[in-house]
XYZ file of C-alpha atoms in Angstrom:
772
model
C 0.000 0.000 0.000
C 2.790 2.376 0.866
C 4.452 1.708 -2.488
C 1.198 2.489 -4.316
C 0.925 5.800 -2.497
C 4.505 6.806 -3.339
C 4.099 5.907 -7.012
C 0.843 7.900 -7.214
C 2.484 10.897 -5.623
C 5.450 10.801 -8.036
C 3.100 10.445 -11.019
C 1.111 13.458 -9.836
C 4.227 15.591 -9.615
C 5.298 14.595 -13.129
C 1.866 15.446 -14.522
C 1.842 18.767 -12.707
C 5.220 19.730 -14.138
C 4.129 18.752 -17.637
C 1.157 21.115 -17.477
C 2.963 24.001 -15.778
C 3.792 25.852 -18.980
C 0.125 26.063 -19.957
C -0.813 27.536 -16.614
C 2.165 29.845 -16.702
C 1.184 31.384 -20.026
C -2.449 31.800 -19.027
C -1.889 33.442 -15.675
C 0.983 35.550 -16.939
C -1.201 37.168 -19.585
C -4.271 37.386 -17.378
C -2.418 39.323 -14.710
C -1.229 41.806 -17.330
C -4.848 42.126 -18.406
C -6.070 42.878 -14.886
C -3.186 45.275 -14.303
C -4.309 47.310 -17.302
C -7.941 47.194 -16.191
C -7.249 48.817 -12.872
C -4.550 51.247 -13.826
C -1.822 49.624 -11.748
C 1.594 50.677 -13.013
C 4.157 47.914 -12.574
C 6.300 48.490 -15.640
C 8.250 51.326 -14.026
C 9.792 48.759 -11.702
C 10.475 46.346 -14.573
C 8.396 43.666 -12.903
C 8.296 40.452 -14.874
C 4.999 38.582 -14.486
C 5.732 34.893 -14.121
C 3.633 32.109 -12.757
C 4.786 31.030 -9.319
C 3.554 27.652 -8.047
C 2.507 27.518 -4.420
C 4.438 25.319 -2.047
C 3.003 21.938 -1.203
C 0.993 21.523 -4.413
C 1.210 18.011 -5.800
C -1.711 17.288 -8.074
C -2.342 17.935 -11.743
C -4.286 20.607 -13.468
C -7.787 19.203 -13.646
C -11.117 19.499 -15.366
C -14.358 19.131 -13.512
C -17.475 17.822 -15.129
C -21.060 17.562 -13.934
C -24.225 16.542 -15.657
C -26.459 18.912 -13.679
C -26.222 22.275 -11.975
C -26.577 21.556 -8.294
C -25.649 19.206 -5.487
C -23.432 16.960 -7.568
C -19.894 16.225 -6.436
C -17.193 17.128 -8.917
C -14.343 14.827 -9.852
C -10.890 15.104 -11.353
C -10.055 14.255 -14.929
C -6.585 14.173 -16.397
C -6.784 16.163 -19.630
C -4.559 13.697 -21.481
C -6.544 10.559 -20.583
C -9.773 11.543 -22.350
C -10.601 10.820 -25.947
C -12.077 13.724 -27.906
C -14.612 11.324 -29.434
C -16.196 10.928 -26.018
C -17.356 14.578 -26.122
C -18.678 15.013 -29.643
C -21.758 17.123 -28.780
C -22.587 19.814 -31.317
C -21.981 23.137 -29.562
C -24.798 24.899 -31.345
C -27.229 22.519 -29.663
C -25.830 22.861 -26.194
C -28.463 24.044 -23.719
C -27.440 27.396 -22.241
C -30.475 27.648 -19.960
C -30.309 26.940 -16.253
C -32.724 25.459 -13.752
C -31.466 27.839 -11.043
C -33.455 30.975 -10.284
C -30.786 33.668 -10.583
C -32.068 36.442 -8.307
C -29.380 39.012 -9.141
C -27.628 40.023 -12.338
C -25.109 42.630 -13.470
C -23.729 43.382 -16.905
C -20.031 44.007 -16.336
C -19.314 45.984 -19.516
C -21.073 48.542 -21.694
C -21.280 46.156 -24.681
C -22.911 43.339 -22.731
C -20.117 40.865 -23.408
C -19.933 39.633 -19.800
C -22.984 39.084 -17.608
C -22.638 37.902 -14.015
C -25.662 36.305 -12.383
C -25.821 35.100 -8.805
C -28.014 33.819 -6.016
C -27.175 34.274 -2.321
C -27.862 31.236 -0.177
C -27.176 30.331 3.415
C -23.416 30.608 3.860
C -22.701 30.507 0.115
C -23.208 32.169 -3.254
C -24.041 30.550 -6.572
C -22.660 32.261 -9.686
C -23.213 32.092 -13.439
C -20.924 33.786 -15.954
C -22.251 34.373 -19.463
C -19.339 35.498 -21.636
C -19.477 36.312 -25.340
C -16.467 34.198 -26.198
C -15.573 30.654 -27.174
C -12.304 31.082 -25.315
C -11.680 31.693 -21.631
C -13.154 34.162 -19.144
C -11.422 35.470 -16.033
C -13.310 36.891 -13.036
C -11.797 38.367 -9.887
C -13.257 39.662 -6.625
C -11.246 42.587 -5.272
C -11.690 45.138 -2.444
C -10.230 47.977 -4.509
C -10.121 46.866 -8.133
C -6.456 45.880 -7.961
C -4.921 42.487 -8.561
C -3.358 42.362 -5.104
C -5.759 40.640 -2.690
C -8.045 39.739 -5.594
C -9.600 36.291 -5.597
C -9.313 35.209 -9.254
C -10.884 32.359 -11.191
C -10.158 31.365 -14.784
C -12.679 29.240 -16.663
C -13.313 27.892 -20.137
C -14.789 24.901 -21.962
C -12.061 22.876 -23.619
C -12.689 22.874 -27.390
C -11.180 19.426 -27.924
C -12.881 17.673 -25.019
C -15.987 19.809 -24.525
C -15.237 19.696 -20.811
C -15.276 22.730 -18.478
C -12.194 23.958 -16.636
C -12.142 26.064 -13.466
C -8.908 27.311 -11.886
C -8.683 29.056 -8.515
C -5.843 31.553 -7.922
C -5.119 34.895 -6.233
C -3.046 38.045 -6.567
C -0.078 38.801 -4.328
C 1.718 41.999 -3.208
C 4.492 43.598 -5.232
C 6.907 42.643 -2.460
C 6.374 39.027 -3.571
C 7.030 39.867 -7.179
C 3.427 40.554 -8.151
C 3.200 37.036 -9.526
C -0.203 35.320 -9.432
C -0.376 32.180 -7.353
C -2.575 29.126 -7.732
C -4.376 28.560 -4.461
C -3.131 25.661 -2.403
C -6.750 24.954 -1.537
C -9.527 25.098 -4.119
C -12.700 26.384 -2.503
C -14.718 26.844 -5.685
C -17.089 24.142 -6.890
C -17.733 23.974 -10.614
C -21.375 23.081 -11.160
C -21.685 23.324 -14.923
C -19.794 24.576 -17.956
C -21.038 24.705 -21.554
C -20.559 26.719 -24.699
C -22.433 27.297 -27.947
C -21.490 29.124 -31.143
C -21.166 32.499 -29.405
C -20.987 32.155 -25.617
C -19.237 30.343 -22.822
C -21.384 29.662 -19.762
C -19.832 28.747 -16.418
C -21.764 28.050 -13.201
C -20.017 27.628 -9.862
C -20.487 28.085 -6.138
C -18.429 29.271 -3.187
C -18.881 29.857 0.542
C -19.111 33.457 1.763
C -16.042 32.892 3.915
C -13.867 29.893 3.172
C -11.488 30.664 6.063
C -8.762 30.568 3.416
C -6.450 33.621 3.505
C -6.068 33.333 -0.271
C -9.806 33.864 -0.823
C -11.773 37.106 -0.704
C -14.537 37.203 1.909
C -17.822 37.783 0.102
C -20.033 40.122 2.134
C -22.450 43.033 1.861
C -19.543 45.419 1.213
C -18.980 46.819 -2.258
C -16.804 44.436 -4.260
C -14.956 45.329 -7.452
C -15.422 42.562 -10.002
C -12.533 42.503 -12.466
C -12.939 40.537 -15.688
C -11.074 39.574 -18.848
C -11.916 37.655 -22.028
C -9.985 35.864 -24.717
C -11.275 34.486 -28.013
C -9.487 31.151 -27.689
C -8.873 28.459 -25.117
C -5.362 28.225 -23.655
C -3.234 26.066 -25.965
C -0.460 23.864 -24.680
C 2.905 25.422 -25.383
C 1.457 28.337 -27.382
C 1.831 32.035 -26.682
C -1.332 33.759 -25.457
C -2.328 36.817 -27.509
C -4.714 39.210 -25.759
C -6.739 42.186 -26.930
C -6.584 45.172 -24.593
C -10.250 46.048 -24.961
C -11.357 42.651 -23.650
C -11.132 43.509 -19.965
C -12.714 45.793 -17.374
C -14.116 46.128 -13.875
C -17.455 46.837 -12.237
C -18.434 47.444 -8.612
C -21.440 45.525 -7.315
C -23.298 44.640 -4.114
C -23.482 40.856 -3.869
C -25.786 40.538 -0.878
C -29.225 41.953 -0.231
C -32.760 41.223 -1.388
C -33.471 40.641 -5.074
C -33.880 43.931 -6.960
C -37.440 45.122 -7.462
C -38.504 44.995 -11.137
C -40.043 47.988 -12.875
C -43.804 48.328 -12.698
C -45.333 46.827 -15.874
C -46.122 49.090 -18.813
C -49.765 50.104 -18.655
C -49.678 50.366 -14.875
C -47.242 53.261 -14.714
C -46.030 56.286 -16.663
C -42.854 58.299 -16.533
C -41.917 61.964 -16.212
C -38.526 63.141 -17.488
C -37.179 65.796 -15.146
C -34.233 66.962 -17.243
C -32.161 69.985 -18.155
C -32.551 70.528 -21.904
C -29.237 71.166 -23.689
C -27.528 72.505 -20.574
C -24.042 73.882 -21.169
C -21.310 73.252 -18.609
C -18.725 76.016 -19.183
C -15.012 75.316 -19.363
C -14.101 77.842 -16.643
C -15.894 75.952 -13.871
C -14.533 72.935 -12.010
C -17.664 72.568 -9.893
C -21.160 73.606 -10.888
C -24.434 73.095 -9.055
C -27.358 73.775 -11.381
C -30.957 74.044 -10.196
C -34.234 74.305 -12.069
C -37.894 74.458 -11.027
C -40.256 71.915 -12.608
C -44.024 71.658 -12.693
C -45.264 68.039 -12.540
C -47.590 66.506 -15.128
C -51.221 67.579 -14.845
C -52.938 64.916 -12.735
C -56.563 64.639 -11.698
C -55.784 62.474 -8.689
C -52.883 61.832 -6.402
C -50.184 59.505 -7.769
C -47.220 57.679 -6.265
C -43.646 57.676 -7.521
C -42.570 54.027 -7.705
C -39.025 54.353 -9.008
C -36.497 56.438 -10.896
C -33.441 56.162 -13.112
C -30.769 58.559 -14.376
C -30.828 60.117 -17.836
C -27.316 61.391 -18.549
C -26.362 62.843 -21.917
C -23.281 61.500 -23.647
C -21.445 64.821 -23.280
C -22.231 64.892 -19.541
C -21.018 61.379 -18.806
C -18.197 61.638 -16.294
C -19.401 65.044 -15.082
C -22.647 64.312 -13.243
C -21.791 63.639 -9.593
C -25.215 63.562 -7.982
C -28.824 64.613 -8.574
C -31.481 65.448 -5.999
C -35.127 66.128 -6.764
C -36.536 68.399 -4.043
C -40.122 69.105 -3.069
C -41.092 72.773 -2.927
C -43.136 73.402 0.220
C -45.634 76.007 -1.003
C -48.504 77.301 1.080
C -51.916 78.624 0.016
C -50.581 82.178 0.161
C -47.814 81.557 -2.382
C -48.266 83.027 -5.843
C -48.360 80.053 -8.241
C -47.958 82.448 -11.184
C -44.449 83.296 -10.012
C -43.599 79.601 -9.783
C -45.053 78.984 -13.224
C -42.564 81.522 -14.573
C -39.728 79.888 -12.661
C -40.598 76.544 -14.284
C -40.203 78.107 -17.738
C -36.630 79.222 -17.009
C -33.659 77.085 -18.019
C -32.398 77.155 -14.429
C -29.882 78.948 -12.261
C -26.719 78.362 -10.304
C -27.796 76.746 -7.042
C -27.563 78.704 -3.793
C -25.717 81.680 -5.260
C -28.040 82.868 -8.023
C -31.333 81.473 -6.741
C -34.317 83.665 -5.818
C -34.999 83.569 -2.041
C -38.291 81.778 -2.727
C -36.365 78.727 -3.945
C -35.341 78.141 -0.340
C -38.743 76.479 -0.060
C -37.343 73.632 -2.178
C -34.866 71.984 0.192
C -36.611 68.699 1.105
C -35.167 65.701 -0.825
C -37.715 63.470 -2.544
C -35.430 61.435 -4.831
C -31.650 61.174 -4.523
C -29.225 59.691 -7.070
C -25.411 59.587 -6.995
C -22.663 58.561 -9.394
C -22.655 54.903 -10.404
C -26.244 54.233 -9.357
C -28.731 52.739 -11.809
C -31.610 54.243 -9.869
C -34.093 52.398 -7.717
C -37.481 50.707 -7.955
C -39.362 50.913 -4.673
C -40.949 47.837 -3.043
C -44.588 47.231 -3.959
C -45.836 48.492 -0.587
C -44.066 51.890 -0.728
C -44.539 54.950 -2.938
C -43.484 58.601 -2.792
C -46.141 61.303 -3.226
C -46.623 63.050 -6.568
C -49.284 65.594 -5.769
C -52.017 66.828 -8.068
C -52.267 70.211 -6.351
C -52.041 73.327 -8.506
C -49.197 74.661 -6.365
C -47.055 71.524 -6.635
C -43.537 72.281 -7.854
C -40.197 70.505 -7.643
C -36.557 71.554 -7.938
C -33.897 69.417 -9.573
C -30.347 69.978 -8.294
C -27.477 68.491 -10.287
C -23.829 68.613 -9.284
C -21.488 68.739 -12.291
C -17.851 67.943 -11.563
C -15.538 69.283 -14.272
C -11.896 69.009 -13.159
C -10.723 68.866 -16.781
C -12.261 72.321 -17.362
C -13.919 71.350 -20.647
C -17.089 72.711 -22.163
C -20.009 70.370 -22.828
C -23.659 70.688 -23.789
C -26.250 67.950 -23.386
C -29.528 66.870 -21.781
C -29.415 65.227 -18.355
C -31.658 64.570 -15.372
C -33.953 61.932 -13.904
C -36.732 59.759 -15.276
C -39.385 59.393 -12.584
C -41.836 56.478 -12.815
C -45.276 57.063 -11.253
C -48.657 55.347 -11.025
C -52.262 56.064 -10.101
C -52.351 52.706 -8.287
C -51.518 54.085 -4.858
C -49.240 52.007 -2.682
C -50.153 50.865 0.816
C -47.581 53.163 2.438
C -46.450 56.656 1.531
C -42.758 57.154 2.052
C -40.202 59.912 2.343
C -36.469 60.626 2.493
C -34.632 61.464 5.727
C -31.231 63.101 5.308
C -28.855 62.436 8.183
C -25.132 62.800 8.854
C -22.669 65.691 9.025
C -24.095 68.981 7.759
C -21.785 70.223 4.957
C -19.544 72.760 6.677
C -15.905 73.845 6.809
C -15.921 72.650 10.427
C -15.967 69.087 9.107
C -12.196 68.542 9.307
C -10.217 65.548 8.016
C -6.453 65.818 8.679
C -3.849 64.836 6.053
C -1.449 61.867 6.297
C -4.102 59.575 7.800
C -4.536 55.920 6.880
C -7.865 55.928 8.722
C -9.700 58.844 10.290
C -13.323 58.740 11.464
C -15.925 61.486 11.657
C -19.543 61.290 12.771
C -22.831 63.094 12.268
C -25.386 62.738 15.038
C -29.188 62.516 14.780
C -30.160 63.053 18.393
C -32.443 61.161 20.736
C -34.421 64.347 21.400
C -35.051 64.835 17.683
C -36.490 61.392 16.998
C -38.442 61.531 20.251
C -40.051 64.803 19.170
C -40.855 64.004 15.547
C -41.211 60.234 15.170
C -44.713 58.735 15.479
C -45.409 56.329 18.312
C -44.730 53.279 16.148
C -41.710 54.903 14.534
C -40.764 54.716 10.873
C -39.686 51.724 8.794
C -36.463 51.950 6.778
C -36.646 50.484 3.271
C -33.264 51.443 1.792
C -30.231 53.630 2.478
C -27.901 55.475 0.129
C -24.540 56.242 1.732
C -22.829 59.323 0.327
C -19.332 60.725 0.644
C -16.504 61.888 -1.612
C -13.070 60.787 -2.795
C -11.294 60.333 0.543
C -13.985 58.060 2.007
C -13.173 54.377 2.501
C -15.820 53.091 4.932
C -19.341 54.306 5.700
C -21.779 53.123 8.327
C -25.209 54.242 9.554
C -25.250 53.242 13.208
C -28.513 52.708 15.105
C -28.757 53.256 18.878
C -31.691 52.262 21.103
C -31.879 52.298 24.905
C -28.103 52.672 25.298
C -27.437 49.681 23.044
C -26.275 49.695 19.450
C -28.342 47.593 17.048
C -27.259 46.123 13.715
C -26.140 48.969 11.412
C -28.867 50.096 9.043
C -26.251 50.232 6.279
C -22.532 49.552 6.169
C -19.798 49.453 3.524
C -16.186 48.732 4.392
C -15.040 49.088 0.765
C -16.903 52.215 -0.300
C -16.527 53.115 -3.970
C -17.103 56.786 -4.779
C -17.997 55.779 -8.343
C -20.671 53.269 -7.275
C -23.188 54.876 -4.944
C -26.068 52.495 -5.459
C -28.755 52.597 -2.767
C -28.860 49.608 -0.453
C -32.269 47.963 0.009
C -32.666 46.324 3.395
C -33.483 42.616 3.617
C -36.457 43.541 5.773
C -38.075 46.832 6.752
C -36.336 48.023 9.927
C -38.000 50.362 12.446
C -36.522 53.538 13.905
C -38.464 54.357 17.061
C -38.939 57.617 19.002
C -35.894 58.073 21.226
C -33.551 56.154 18.900
C -30.320 57.846 17.834
C -28.494 57.620 14.489
C -24.774 58.091 13.928
C -23.513 58.440 10.360
C -19.885 57.355 10.520
C -17.367 57.948 7.745
C -13.813 56.644 7.686
C -11.393 58.502 5.408
C -7.926 57.853 4.044
C -5.802 60.936 3.382
C -2.378 59.293 3.427
C -1.535 60.882 0.067
C -2.798 64.362 0.981
C -0.531 67.047 2.422
C -3.206 69.555 3.460
C -6.403 69.265 5.514
C -9.662 68.343 3.797
C -12.723 70.312 4.862
C -16.404 69.628 4.490
C -18.172 71.177 1.515
C -19.955 70.632 -1.757
C -17.031 70.252 -4.138
C -15.750 66.757 -4.871
C -12.395 67.893 -3.471
C -14.172 68.630 -0.188
C -15.842 65.930 1.873
C -19.320 64.897 2.926
C -20.721 62.255 5.271
C -24.423 61.701 4.624
C -27.067 59.006 4.442
C -30.317 59.261 2.483
C -32.839 57.052 4.297
C -35.949 55.911 2.372
C -38.682 55.140 4.903
C -42.405 54.971 5.573
C -44.720 56.366 6.783
C -43.882 59.821 5.504
C -43.260 62.166 8.438
C -42.413 65.810 8.961
C -38.727 65.141 9.707
C -36.579 65.843 6.645
C -33.071 66.428 8.048
C -31.340 65.309 11.225
C -27.632 66.119 11.377
C -24.871 67.843 13.307
C -21.648 69.850 13.105
C -19.011 70.592 15.749
C -19.934 73.617 17.896
C -17.969 76.609 16.642
C -16.259 77.457 19.919
C -15.356 73.815 20.552
C -14.008 73.509 17.009
C -11.474 76.315 17.496
C -10.572 75.286 21.032
C -9.850 71.731 19.931
C -7.387 73.185 17.444
C -5.672 75.267 20.099
C -7.213 78.702 19.412
C -9.046 80.736 22.061
C -9.423 84.230 20.602
C -9.210 86.207 17.342
C -8.550 89.879 16.785
C -11.664 92.014 16.442
C -14.302 89.276 16.749
C -15.684 87.136 19.534
C -16.813 83.553 19.012
C -20.485 84.508 18.603
C -19.558 86.719 15.617
C -17.525 83.916 14.094
C -20.281 81.382 14.707
C -22.717 83.655 12.915
C -20.268 84.050 10.042
C -19.773 80.315 9.615
C -23.498 79.569 9.814
C -24.570 82.443 7.616
C -21.621 82.577 5.241
C -20.504 86.141 5.956
C -18.993 88.367 8.628
C -19.048 92.138 8.934
C -17.500 93.588 5.813
C -14.599 95.280 7.514
C -13.243 91.960 8.695
C -14.229 89.228 6.279
C -15.542 88.957 2.742
C -16.939 85.682 1.351
C -18.269 84.401 -1.917
C -21.773 83.683 -0.606
C -24.161 86.575 0.116
C -25.629 86.709 3.608
C -29.164 85.308 3.367
C -30.546 87.218 6.315
C -29.584 89.588 9.118
C -30.133 88.636 12.734
C -31.847 91.115 14.956
C -31.656 91.344 18.768
C -33.781 88.572 20.260
C -33.452 86.297 17.218
C -31.289 83.870 19.171
C -34.398 81.977 20.311
C -36.480 82.614 17.225
C -37.630 79.549 15.287
C -37.652 81.601 12.113
C -34.091 82.757 12.698
C -33.061 79.166 13.314
C -34.818 78.099 10.134
C -32.907 80.639 8.120
C -29.694 79.644 9.862
C -30.139 76.107 8.615
C -30.559 77.392 5.090
C -27.509 79.584 5.572
C -25.538 76.636 6.905
C -26.144 74.827 3.657
C -25.083 77.895 1.723
C -21.903 78.536 3.687
C -19.424 77.269 1.128
C -15.823 78.339 1.425
C -15.253 78.118 -2.305
C -17.063 79.660 -5.215
C -19.643 77.331 -6.666
C -19.511 79.360 -9.900
C -15.873 78.445 -10.367
C -12.597 78.750 -8.564
C -11.268 81.483 -10.840
C -13.436 84.056 -9.120
C -11.439 86.066 -6.597
C -12.777 84.697 -3.308
C -11.524 84.883 0.241
C -11.943 82.098 2.753
C -13.231 83.078 6.173
C -10.390 81.153 7.788
C -7.867 83.288 5.898
C -9.275 86.474 7.460
C -9.356 85.237 11.045
C -6.140 86.396 12.748
C -5.284 84.628 15.990
C -4.844 86.667 19.174
C -4.671 83.899 21.791
C -2.748 81.817 22.600
C 0.466 83.741 22.293
C 2.405 81.069 20.374
C -0.010 81.362 17.440
C -0.517 85.108 17.645
C -0.720 87.175 14.431
C -1.070 84.249 12.030
C -4.289 83.462 10.182
C -6.367 80.502 11.205
C -5.950 79.127 7.692
C -2.159 79.058 8.109
C -2.539 77.641 11.595
C -4.774 74.866 10.224
C -2.081 73.917 7.712
C 0.740 74.034 10.282
C -0.707 71.599 12.826
C 1.333 68.414 13.494
C -0.897 66.006 11.574
C 1.941 63.503 11.187
C 1.940 62.945 14.959
C -0.386 60.016 15.639
C -1.125 61.011 19.232
C -2.350 64.436 18.107
C -4.613 63.177 15.314
C -6.074 60.385 17.459
C -7.014 62.884 20.145
C -8.478 65.134 17.467
C -10.502 62.262 16.046
C -11.863 61.272 19.446
C -12.700 64.870 20.348
C -14.731 65.555 17.213
C -16.289 62.088 17.080
C -17.246 61.479 20.713
C -17.199 65.079 21.887
C -19.803 67.794 21.513
C -22.133 68.018 18.523
C -24.366 70.909 17.503
C -27.531 69.065 16.432
C -30.226 70.201 14.009
C -33.685 68.660 13.657
C -35.299 70.101 10.496
C -38.829 69.502 9.304
C -40.017 69.364 5.711
C -41.341 72.922 5.886
C -37.778 74.048 6.819
C -38.647 74.928 10.386
C -36.812 73.382 13.318
C -38.743 70.735 15.224
C -36.704 71.576 18.317
C -34.135 74.258 19.009
C -30.616 73.366 17.949
C -28.662 71.942 20.847
C -25.092 71.170 21.842
C -24.630 67.708 23.288
C -22.204 64.779 23.338
C -22.872 61.420 21.752
C -24.872 59.196 24.114
C -23.199 56.383 26.013
C -24.079 53.002 24.546
C -22.927 49.421 24.284
C -21.344 49.008 20.870
C -22.638 46.440 18.418
C -20.376 43.493 17.664
C -20.807 41.298 14.610
C -21.693 37.751 15.537
C -19.304 35.325 13.951
C -21.252 32.549 12.260
C -18.671 31.334 9.795
C -19.011 27.842 8.394
C -15.912 27.042 6.422
C -16.416 24.965 3.343
C -16.026 21.207 3.831
C -13.233 21.260 1.265
C -11.306 23.832 3.295
C -11.654 21.954 6.586
C -10.273 18.698 5.198
C -7.397 20.410 3.417
C -6.325 22.266 6.549
C -6.246 18.963 8.396
C -4.063 17.476 5.706
C -1.739 20.463 5.703
C -1.253 20.097 9.440
C -0.454 16.419 8.952
C 2.008 17.151 6.165
C 3.754 19.749 8.296
C 4.126 17.330 11.194
C 6.477 14.384 11.523
C 5.396 10.916 10.370
C 7.016 8.547 12.791
C 5.728 5.212 11.688
C 4.429 3.239 8.746
C 1.060 2.912 10.501
C 0.704 6.686 10.490
C 1.375 6.786 6.754
C -1.161 4.029 6.145
C -3.794 5.899 8.186
C -3.321 9.035 6.081
C -3.803 7.262 2.736
C -7.644 7.019 2.895
C -7.858 10.705 3.706
C -5.705 11.549 0.692
C -7.889 9.466 -1.579
C -11.003 11.217 -0.241
C -9.243 14.522 -0.732
C -8.585 13.731 -4.387
C -12.204 12.771 -4.974
C -13.350 16.055 -3.407
C -11.382 18.121 -5.850
C -7.601 17.868 -5.723
C -7.146 20.034 -2.686
C -3.539 20.998 -3.297
C -4.011 22.332 -6.848
């Protein structure tokens, strides 16, 4: 028996070495493909991509074959032992259908050449790749779109044998030569592989978490799917020739409920809320454009049931986000004036808007870059009123860093129906109010900030039974890496309403919840954003430009309530004190607070780019109307010119000259902000803790733009933090292979021990050649 085992092992090694060149060529070229997809520059270091076999691998390259799609064990086939006559099926007749209900699907490229379908199951995911090729297809799961840490599979249907092939490998760091490595343990199960005259179809399955460090953990986080195609199967001993255009990447959300389909034609109509032939000038890097719209004439109330973006070809790459706002008009408002507004082509938001447009600040529909829109569940609709004084404002943020001129038609397509839904919903905006007091230091690998929706706010505005959250769109800018909407109840943190540990700025798709989740009166919300500024040398401040930062969550919920915004900023005095400043020349902290909230100080001290929207009078400190206008002003208080950075503007921080303490005397706060020791970890950690867990100035804004309660200054509540429950079930394949690895690493002291291992090795081979 021991002789049989040794002979088998030697034969396996010989077969593996004989097939190495095929694998080497394939992986070598595939890695170059993925490197180009994700913009990784390796050539400057003269890195040579070569296949590197993993240690301890003994078995041959293999093909797996199954007759059906599910619950059938795979087995190993030596490619050289099969006769081509055994697989003489005509490809054109091969059945490309599947008996699996694929609940999710994503087209990975604009031409539709690669479609990925999947179905989440308990502890595992089932996948189907439909590739327009008769050659191979490569798919990788990556946290950031790079090859390093990517979990890569290569698959094809062998032309000669008509048998499917699936290879499991992974990317490695540049310090290891950037060579791809075949996994020591194969945790993918090939279920089916076929091809016809035009397509290759591969179906496979994998556990969410295989407990294998070479595999990517599949979770609810955004994952970048990298892909590559080739027209031919890998040929033994032949050079692989690849076409650069046959590769790409796409971010997706793997987990969550199945997407809601569009309402059938005949049951719904659509309204295109678009800017007609809008020109983005070449002197503006950031432009917010707003326009008033009158809805379609309706005899009865309707519900909005979904929306999708309409982006003109010339605007592609420029449109950052779009928000459709409700205009809260009362019976006393002159509808004739609004009719005239709706006939205009639009205006620059917040700097060239008539004061009456301040009535249009309640979000109804929110879209951000990368999103395909959203269809609401069948029990939820948003109101589309049939009142004569119903008007809406579309706000679109155009990002134009290349400073090029473009003209096109862009906006939203809103789907609506007369078949009213059971529940009427709304959008709650929560997080950090956009403000220059939202500070993210440079040189940080990770830095957290938080916006607080207070207990007092939800207690005041929420109905007795609370609201039910349907979906959440997390929103931040380029420095953001992780976002989380935390949910606190009775001093205990519940499961986050939404969370993404691999946030992709270019894929801000809303996240439907698996089940409607209640927020009750007295609950608190914390919108947490984690940023990486390791490559930045200057502080990043909150604001509306893409170069600035935001930390927001748009919460779709029902029933519709009066609460529209619930957010916070650091108190002004606390903000300056935390940064070591106690006093400025000529102004006390109340003057500066007013300037930062309203956007302007007295003219002899500070000039800004945003006109002051109102003037406080004595006694206004406790006035609800003054507070309402302050909220509007807070939104308008941008420290850059929204019309374009070429306009001569002066930042408030540049005009604040420090008086106390003495060591900072006579320098501007702007210079002081840039001179702080951000490369000292102790300093930045204290700063992070102070602004995160310290005092927050909270705002609780209703849909009519009044404050539900007076703004307050309070710390975050004490609570027991939520911890994820570990319920990992490693794949059976992984468990057995780890046992074998431990045995191989140990000493074999007797022939009996060797004999006892042999059955396990035979089982291992039947389960899929664990060391390939």
